[in-house]
PDB file of C-alpha atoms in Angstrom:
ATOM      1  CA  UNK A   1      29.466 -50.082  34.152  1.00 49.00           C
ATOM      2  CA  UNK A   2      28.184 -52.932  36.450  1.00 49.00           C
ATOM      3  CA  UNK A   3      27.882 -56.188  36.065  1.00 48.00           C
ATOM      4  CA  UNK A   4      24.009 -56.432  35.310  1.00 44.00           C
ATOM      5  CA  UNK A   5      23.543 -60.307  35.563  1.00 44.00           C
ATOM      6  CA  UNK A   6      24.553 -60.733  39.147  1.00 46.00           C
ATOM      7  CA  UNK A   7      27.320 -63.440  38.235  1.00 44.00           C
ATOM      8  CA  UNK A   8      30.112 -61.168  37.387  1.00 50.00           C
ATOM      9  CA  UNK A   9      33.419 -63.245  38.101  1.00 80.00           C
ATOM     10  CA  UNK A  10      36.423 -62.732  39.051  1.00 88.00           C
ATOM     11  CA  UNK A  11      37.768 -63.402  36.171  1.00 89.00           C
ATOM     12  CA  UNK A  12      35.892 -61.803  34.334  1.00 93.00           C
ATOM     13  CA  UNK A  13      35.912 -58.660  36.621  1.00 93.00           C
ATOM     14  CA  UNK A  14      39.549 -59.286  36.917  1.00 93.00           C
ATOM     15  CA  UNK A  15      39.840 -58.883  32.973  1.00 94.00           C
ATOM     16  CA  UNK A  16      37.498 -55.806  32.885  1.00 96.00           C
ATOM     17  CA  UNK A  17      40.067 -54.684  34.757  1.00 95.00           C
ATOM     18  CA  UNK A  18      43.205 -55.371  32.384  1.00 95.00           C
ATOM     19  CA  UNK A  19      40.666 -53.666  29.518  1.00 96.00           C
ATOM     20  CA  UNK A  20      40.881 -50.375  31.882  1.00 97.00           C
ATOM     21  CA  UNK A  21      43.781 -49.981  32.440  1.00 96.00           C
ATOM     22  CA  UNK A  22      45.444 -50.341  28.696  1.00 95.00           C
ATOM     23  CA  UNK A  23      42.543 -49.134  26.636  1.00 96.00           C
ATOM     24  CA  UNK A  24      44.108 -45.957  25.546  1.00 96.00           C
ATOM     25  CA  UNK A  25      47.751 -48.293  24.323  1.00 93.00           C
ATOM     26  CA  UNK A  26      48.174 -48.085  20.740  1.00 84.00           C
ATOM     27  CA  UNK A  27      48.683 -52.041  20.937  1.00 89.00           C
ATOM     28  CA  UNK A  28      45.567 -52.519  22.546  1.00 94.00           C
ATOM     29  CA  UNK A  29      43.854 -55.486  20.771  1.00 95.00           C
ATOM     30  CA  UNK A  30      41.276 -57.990  22.436  1.00 95.00           C
ATOM     31  CA  UNK A  31      43.571 -60.838  21.492  1.00 95.00           C
ATOM     32  CA  UNK A  32      46.649 -59.398  22.941  1.00 95.00           C
ATOM     33  CA  UNK A  33      43.558 -59.394  26.627  1.00 94.00           C
ATOM     34  CA  UNK A  34      42.947 -62.697  25.112  1.00 94.00           C
ATOM     35  CA  UNK A  35      46.759 -63.588  25.337  1.00 94.00           C
ATOM     36  CA  UNK A  36      47.516 -62.224  28.943  1.00 92.00           C
ATOM     37  CA  UNK A  37      44.531 -63.408  30.320  1.00 90.00           C
ATOM     38  CA  UNK A  38      44.632 -67.153  29.038  1.00 92.00           C
ATOM     39  CA  UNK A  39      41.540 -67.351  27.521  1.00 92.00           C
ATOM     40  CA  UNK A  40      39.705 -67.663  24.059  1.00 94.00           C
ATOM     41  CA  UNK A  41      38.458 -64.633  22.021  1.00 94.00           C
ATOM     42  CA  UNK A  42      35.237 -66.651  21.863  1.00 95.00           C
ATOM     43  CA  UNK A  43      34.693 -67.588  25.186  1.00 93.00           C
ATOM     44  CA  UNK A  44      36.023 -63.768  26.399  1.00 94.00           C
ATOM     45  CA  UNK A  45      33.066 -62.275  24.472  1.00 94.00           C
ATOM     46  CA  UNK A  46      30.427 -64.088  25.242  1.00 94.00           C
ATOM     47  CA  UNK A  47      31.087 -64.338  29.172  1.00 94.00           C
ATOM     48  CA  UNK A  48      31.693 -60.364  29.452  1.00 95.00           C
ATOM     49  CA  UNK A  49      28.738 -59.850  26.831  1.00 95.00           C
ATOM     50  CA  UNK A  50      26.463 -61.730  29.331  1.00 94.00           C
ATOM     51  CA  UNK A  51      28.739 -60.182  32.853  1.00 93.00           C
ATOM     52  CA  UNK A  52      28.589 -56.242  31.467  1.00 94.00           C
ATOM     53  CA  UNK A  53      25.643 -56.447  29.255  1.00 95.00           C
ATOM     54  CA  UNK A  54      28.022 -55.449  25.855  1.00 97.00           C
ATOM     55  CA  UNK A  55      30.899 -56.431  24.005  1.00 96.00           C
ATOM     56  CA  UNK A  56      34.349 -55.903  24.673  1.00 96.00           C
ATOM     57  CA  UNK A  57      34.224 -53.061  21.812  1.00 95.00           C
ATOM     58  CA  UNK A  58      30.951 -51.544  22.530  1.00 97.00           C
ATOM     59  CA  UNK A  59      32.664 -51.386  25.980  1.00 97.00           C
ATOM     60  CA  UNK A  60      36.045 -50.110  24.885  1.00 97.00           C
ATOM     61  CA  UNK A  61      34.241 -46.963  22.146  1.00 97.00           C
ATOM     62  CA  UNK A  62      31.952 -46.077  25.461  1.00 98.00           C
ATOM     63  CA  UNK A  63      35.445 -45.817  27.363  1.00 98.00           C
ATOM     64  CA  UNK A  64      37.155 -44.256  24.732  1.00 98.00           C
ATOM     65  CA  UNK A  65      34.759 -41.603  23.977  1.00 98.00           C
ATOM     66  CA  UNK A  66      34.315 -40.636  27.822  1.00 98.00           C
ATOM     67  CA  UNK A  67      37.917 -40.130  28.063  1.00 98.00           C
ATOM     68  CA  UNK A  68      37.715 -38.098  24.852  1.00 98.00           C
ATOM     69  CA  UNK A  69      34.960 -36.006  26.229  1.00 98.00           C
ATOM     70  CA  UNK A  70      36.875 -35.451  29.000  1.00 98.00           C
ATOM     71  CA  UNK A  71      40.135 -33.984  27.333  1.00 98.00           C
ATOM     72  CA  UNK A  72      38.666 -31.591  24.892  1.00 98.00           C
ATOM     73  CA  UNK A  73      36.043 -30.323  27.914  1.00 97.00           C
ATOM     74  CA  UNK A  74      39.536 -29.928  30.347  1.00 97.00           C
ATOM     75  CA  UNK A  75      43.208 -29.666  28.137  1.00 97.00           C
ATOM     76  CA  UNK A  76      43.726 -27.473  24.996  1.00 96.00           C
ATOM     77  CA  UNK A  77      45.034 -30.595  23.322  1.00 97.00           C
ATOM     78  CA  UNK A  78      44.557 -30.580  19.738  1.00 97.00           C
ATOM     79  CA  UNK A  79      41.380 -32.811  18.525  1.00 97.00           C
ATOM     80  CA  UNK A  80      44.515 -35.276  16.295  1.00 97.00           C
ATOM     81  CA  UNK A  81      45.910 -35.523  20.322  1.00 97.00           C
ATOM     82  CA  UNK A  82      42.630 -36.297  22.166  1.00 98.00           C
ATOM     83  CA  UNK A  83      42.571 -39.214  19.153  1.00 97.00           C
ATOM     84  CA  UNK A  84      45.758 -40.730  19.587  1.00 97.00           C
ATOM     85  CA  UNK A  85      45.693 -40.008  23.715  1.00 97.00           C
ATOM     86  CA  UNK A  86      42.445 -42.497  23.945  1.00 97.00           C
ATOM     87  CA  UNK A  87      43.351 -44.956  22.214  1.00 96.00           C
ATOM     88  CA  UNK A  88      42.687 -43.728  18.415  1.00 96.00           C
ATOM     89  CA  UNK A  89      44.813 -44.884  15.271  1.00 91.00           C
ATOM     90  CA  UNK A  90      43.132 -42.132  13.648  1.00 92.00           C
ATOM     91  CA  UNK A  91      42.404 -39.115  13.555  1.00 95.00           C
ATOM     92  CA  UNK A  92      39.164 -39.339  11.057  1.00 97.00           C
ATOM     93  CA  UNK A  93      37.964 -42.812  12.809  1.00 96.00           C
ATOM     94  CA  UNK A  94      37.936 -40.621  15.915  1.00 97.00           C
ATOM     95  CA  UNK A  95      35.863 -37.899  14.258  1.00 97.00           C
ATOM     96  CA  UNK A  96      33.771 -40.249  12.876  1.00 98.00           C
ATOM     97  CA  UNK A  97      33.137 -42.239  16.518  1.00 98.00           C
ATOM     98  CA  UNK A  98      32.738 -38.923  18.179  1.00 98.00           C
ATOM     99  CA  UNK A  99      30.055 -37.752  15.548  1.00 98.00           C
ATOM    100  CA  UNK A 100      27.775 -41.183  15.897  1.00 98.00           C
ATOM    101  CA  UNK A 101      28.234 -41.358  19.826  1.00 97.00           C
ATOM    102  CA  UNK A 102      27.723 -37.747  21.138  1.00 97.00           C
ATOM    103  CA  UNK A 103      25.401 -36.032  18.190  1.00 97.00           C
ATOM    104  CA  UNK A 104      28.349 -33.847  18.150  1.00 97.00           C
ATOM    105  CA  UNK A 105      32.268 -33.231  16.164  1.00 96.00           C
ATOM    106  CA  UNK A 106      34.753 -32.504  18.509  1.00 97.00           C
ATOM    107  CA  UNK A 107      35.317 -29.419  18.213  1.00 96.00           C
ATOM    108  CA  UNK A 108      31.831 -28.231  18.296  1.00 97.00           C
ATOM    109  CA  UNK A 109      31.456 -30.432  21.629  1.00 97.00           C
ATOM    110  CA  UNK A 110      34.517 -28.953  22.888  1.00 96.00           C
ATOM    111  CA  UNK A 111      33.097 -25.165  22.446  1.00 95.00           C
ATOM    112  CA  UNK A 112      30.171 -26.182  23.996  1.00 95.00           C
ATOM    113  CA  UNK A 113      31.957 -27.317  27.128  1.00 92.00           C
ATOM    114  CA  UNK A 114      35.669 -26.666  27.228  1.00 87.00           C
ATOM    115  CA  UNK A 115      35.913 -24.371  30.721  1.00 70.00           C
TER     116      UNK A 115
END
């Protein structure tokens, strides 16, 4: 996802890279990102949205769903393992989010796209 305003700063780009490297961790939190980056929560949310056109939460969910699609299509991992591998805290939340974002439940997606 590229910056849509052309005003991407090194700080926000660096924070995006931190998010990209840690969104699958069970310990991931926006507060943790703020602490690691030394930036206030409100400032980070404003600057990220300004730079990328989506909130951090939307971005993280998008990244997690992209990874889930890849894992469902290329591995035989059980759905609960896919959920945890993508950073979701529980399988039910993963399944609801996956269906809302893709229009398919995870098992149906796997049946359609598994290689």
